[in-house]
XYZ file of C-alpha atoms in Angstrom:
215
model
C 130.923 29.934 70.458
C 133.935 29.786 72.836
C 135.491 32.507 74.936
C 138.337 34.536 73.298
C 141.597 33.931 74.972
C 141.757 37.505 76.628
C 138.230 37.040 77.948
C 139.006 33.741 79.582
C 142.258 35.129 80.996
C 140.136 38.152 82.658
C 137.685 35.800 84.117
C 140.461 33.741 85.625
C 142.166 36.599 86.866
C 138.767 37.751 88.511
C 138.256 34.347 89.931
C 141.757 34.000 91.501
C 141.913 37.616 93.082
C 138.214 37.291 93.934
C 139.431 34.109 95.933
C 142.200 35.733 97.904
C 139.747 38.476 98.803
C 137.072 36.495 100.131
C 139.741 34.384 102.307
C 141.645 37.540 103.378
C 138.514 39.647 104.330
C 135.414 37.353 104.046
C 132.931 37.297 101.435
C 130.516 39.797 103.214
C 133.242 42.276 103.834
C 134.365 42.108 100.126
C 132.732 44.678 97.874
C 132.616 44.503 94.066
C 134.563 47.660 94.338
C 137.247 45.579 95.968
C 137.322 42.812 93.240
C 137.262 45.553 90.440
C 140.352 47.247 92.126
C 142.343 44.221 92.591
C 141.828 42.781 88.862
C 142.283 46.371 87.392
C 138.630 46.662 86.121
C 136.457 49.551 85.881
C 133.722 49.131 88.795
C 130.961 47.253 86.913
C 133.052 45.652 84.014
C 133.046 42.483 86.047
C 129.267 41.962 85.345
C 130.495 41.039 81.729
C 131.645 37.670 83.342
C 129.309 37.368 86.187
C 126.079 38.693 86.756
C 126.182 38.739 90.924
C 128.736 38.415 93.448
C 127.193 35.084 94.526
C 128.195 34.030 90.917
C 131.759 34.943 91.591
C 131.449 33.080 94.874
C 130.229 29.932 93.149
C 132.754 30.023 90.654
C 135.680 30.519 93.093
C 134.639 26.965 94.633
C 133.885 25.214 91.422
C 137.574 26.287 90.549
C 139.212 24.811 93.561
C 137.177 21.605 93.284
C 137.863 21.083 89.763
C 141.558 21.476 90.016
C 141.592 19.355 93.288
C 139.610 16.701 91.294
C 141.636 16.594 88.272
C 144.617 15.817 90.697
C 143.275 13.238 92.778
C 141.267 11.499 89.999
C 144.826 11.047 88.326
C 145.950 9.581 91.561
C 143.103 7.250 91.681
C 143.758 5.653 88.158
C 147.361 5.137 88.791
C 148.453 1.516 89.948
C 149.504 2.151 93.409
C 149.137 0.347 96.520
C 146.440 1.368 98.974
C 149.029 3.039 101.258
C 150.842 4.633 98.500
C 147.552 6.170 97.034
C 146.546 7.266 100.431
C 149.993 8.982 100.783
C 149.649 10.765 97.315
C 146.196 11.833 98.248
C 147.263 13.396 101.682
C 150.154 15.362 99.939
C 147.745 16.468 97.336
C 145.016 17.401 99.625
C 147.272 19.665 101.737
C 149.084 21.075 98.789
C 145.500 22.097 97.591
C 144.703 23.604 100.813
C 148.032 25.348 101.844
C 150.005 25.962 98.868
C 150.801 29.442 97.676
C 147.840 31.071 96.103
C 145.502 28.301 96.923
C 142.768 30.234 98.394
C 139.868 28.451 96.569
C 139.318 25.682 98.782
C 139.880 27.663 101.957
C 136.954 29.837 100.841
C 134.827 26.898 100.168
C 135.437 25.473 103.750
C 134.777 28.896 105.281
C 132.081 30.497 103.234
C 129.775 27.590 102.600
C 127.043 29.219 104.562
C 127.421 32.561 102.370
C 126.793 30.506 99.131
C 122.991 30.801 98.380
C 121.229 27.435 97.970
C 120.854 27.878 94.227
C 124.296 27.837 93.748
C 124.987 24.631 95.859
C 123.991 21.551 93.786
C 127.039 22.062 91.287
C 129.330 22.126 94.143
C 127.877 19.490 95.967
C 127.988 17.140 93.121
C 131.969 18.088 92.714
C 132.237 17.533 96.441
C 130.717 13.950 95.932
C 133.176 13.001 93.313
C 136.119 14.073 95.413
C 135.007 12.230 98.391
C 134.425 9.137 96.406
C 138.068 8.929 95.201
C 138.782 9.241 99.054
C 135.979 6.526 99.871
C 137.605 3.954 97.246
C 141.133 4.256 98.896
C 140.060 4.224 102.635
C 138.040 0.998 101.531
C 140.985 -0.726 100.193
C 143.180 0.300 103.357
C 140.547 -1.132 105.386
C 140.470 -4.620 103.471
C 144.375 -4.572 103.707
C 144.268 -4.177 107.638
C 146.322 -0.926 106.823
C 143.434 1.263 108.491
C 143.032 -0.193 111.888
C 139.544 -0.077 113.624
C 137.485 1.247 111.046
C 134.154 3.316 111.793
C 131.324 4.364 109.910
C 132.701 8.076 110.021
C 136.187 7.585 108.895
C 136.326 9.980 106.145
C 134.527 12.584 108.088
C 136.730 12.327 110.906
C 139.782 12.797 108.676
C 138.493 15.660 106.616
C 137.908 17.548 109.764
C 141.330 16.899 111.117
C 143.009 17.891 107.594
C 140.911 20.880 106.894
C 141.319 22.465 110.212
C 145.229 22.494 109.443
C 144.260 25.639 107.361
C 143.410 27.444 110.730
C 146.629 27.371 112.005
C 149.273 26.524 109.597
C 151.872 29.396 108.609
C 153.918 29.118 105.594
C 157.829 29.146 106.420
C 157.132 27.991 110.053
C 158.696 24.922 111.428
C 156.493 22.395 109.476
C 156.244 22.192 105.643
C 153.414 20.319 103.548
C 155.502 17.271 103.097
C 156.141 16.967 106.877
C 152.527 17.266 107.346
C 151.595 14.560 105.060
C 154.023 12.312 106.715
C 152.615 12.937 110.018
C 149.112 12.802 108.985
C 149.688 9.391 107.444
C 150.968 7.967 110.628
C 148.248 9.360 112.671
C 145.515 8.196 110.625
C 147.093 4.832 109.876
C 148.657 4.389 113.451
C 152.108 3.627 112.135
C 155.200 4.026 114.471
C 157.495 7.256 113.703
C 160.929 6.414 112.297
C 163.526 6.208 114.946
C 165.285 9.761 115.330
C 169.097 9.428 115.771
C 170.685 9.999 119.122
C 171.076 13.632 120.077
C 168.788 14.654 117.075
C 166.346 17.652 117.675
C 162.888 16.977 118.367
C 160.801 18.397 115.450
C 158.756 21.567 116.567
C 154.918 21.093 116.730
C 152.530 23.620 116.420
C 150.758 25.156 119.527
C 147.881 27.271 120.270
C 145.665 25.643 117.988
C 141.963 25.903 119.461
C 139.232 23.550 118.954
C 136.374 24.463 116.522
C 133.920 22.614 114.819
C 134.060 22.401 110.835
C 131.912 24.029 108.046
């Protein structure tokens, strides 16, 4: 029996608000009372949808990956050149990571160690599907000569750089997602930047980002 529309709506709201709280406060610091208050549910009513807070965390991560997969698999099916596909994947990945209300993937990145082993297999399988799309495009770029000097860890290095952006990016700052995607493409493919008109102001660059290993 399928869930009633109002039940599905409440579950979706619960997942969205939980993602926001987990990102803002951290998983351990977020209580089930915080979640109930944010969703307008009575304390304890959330168990109708999830048995434990761990189940909510797994649902947040799965929701983020499902949304991201739907978008990038659609790009993978399009008849685009390797460079065009790569450009579209970069923009989509950064939209998913940095866009308004996009708290799911940051929670996945920062709270992976908080997810119990029992909840990980489904998430890992979705991650593999996500990475497979990128692997295919990177392989095409390498074969075409657009990806210079390939290594065995290209995707790992790339995601390390892209995902770290969530630590220092500030909406409304000097860089928008479109500009970041363009800069990322030039960086990874080592293409020269377009020559700016004489007298044009140099684009501001983020400062103060500290080095840190990924999740």
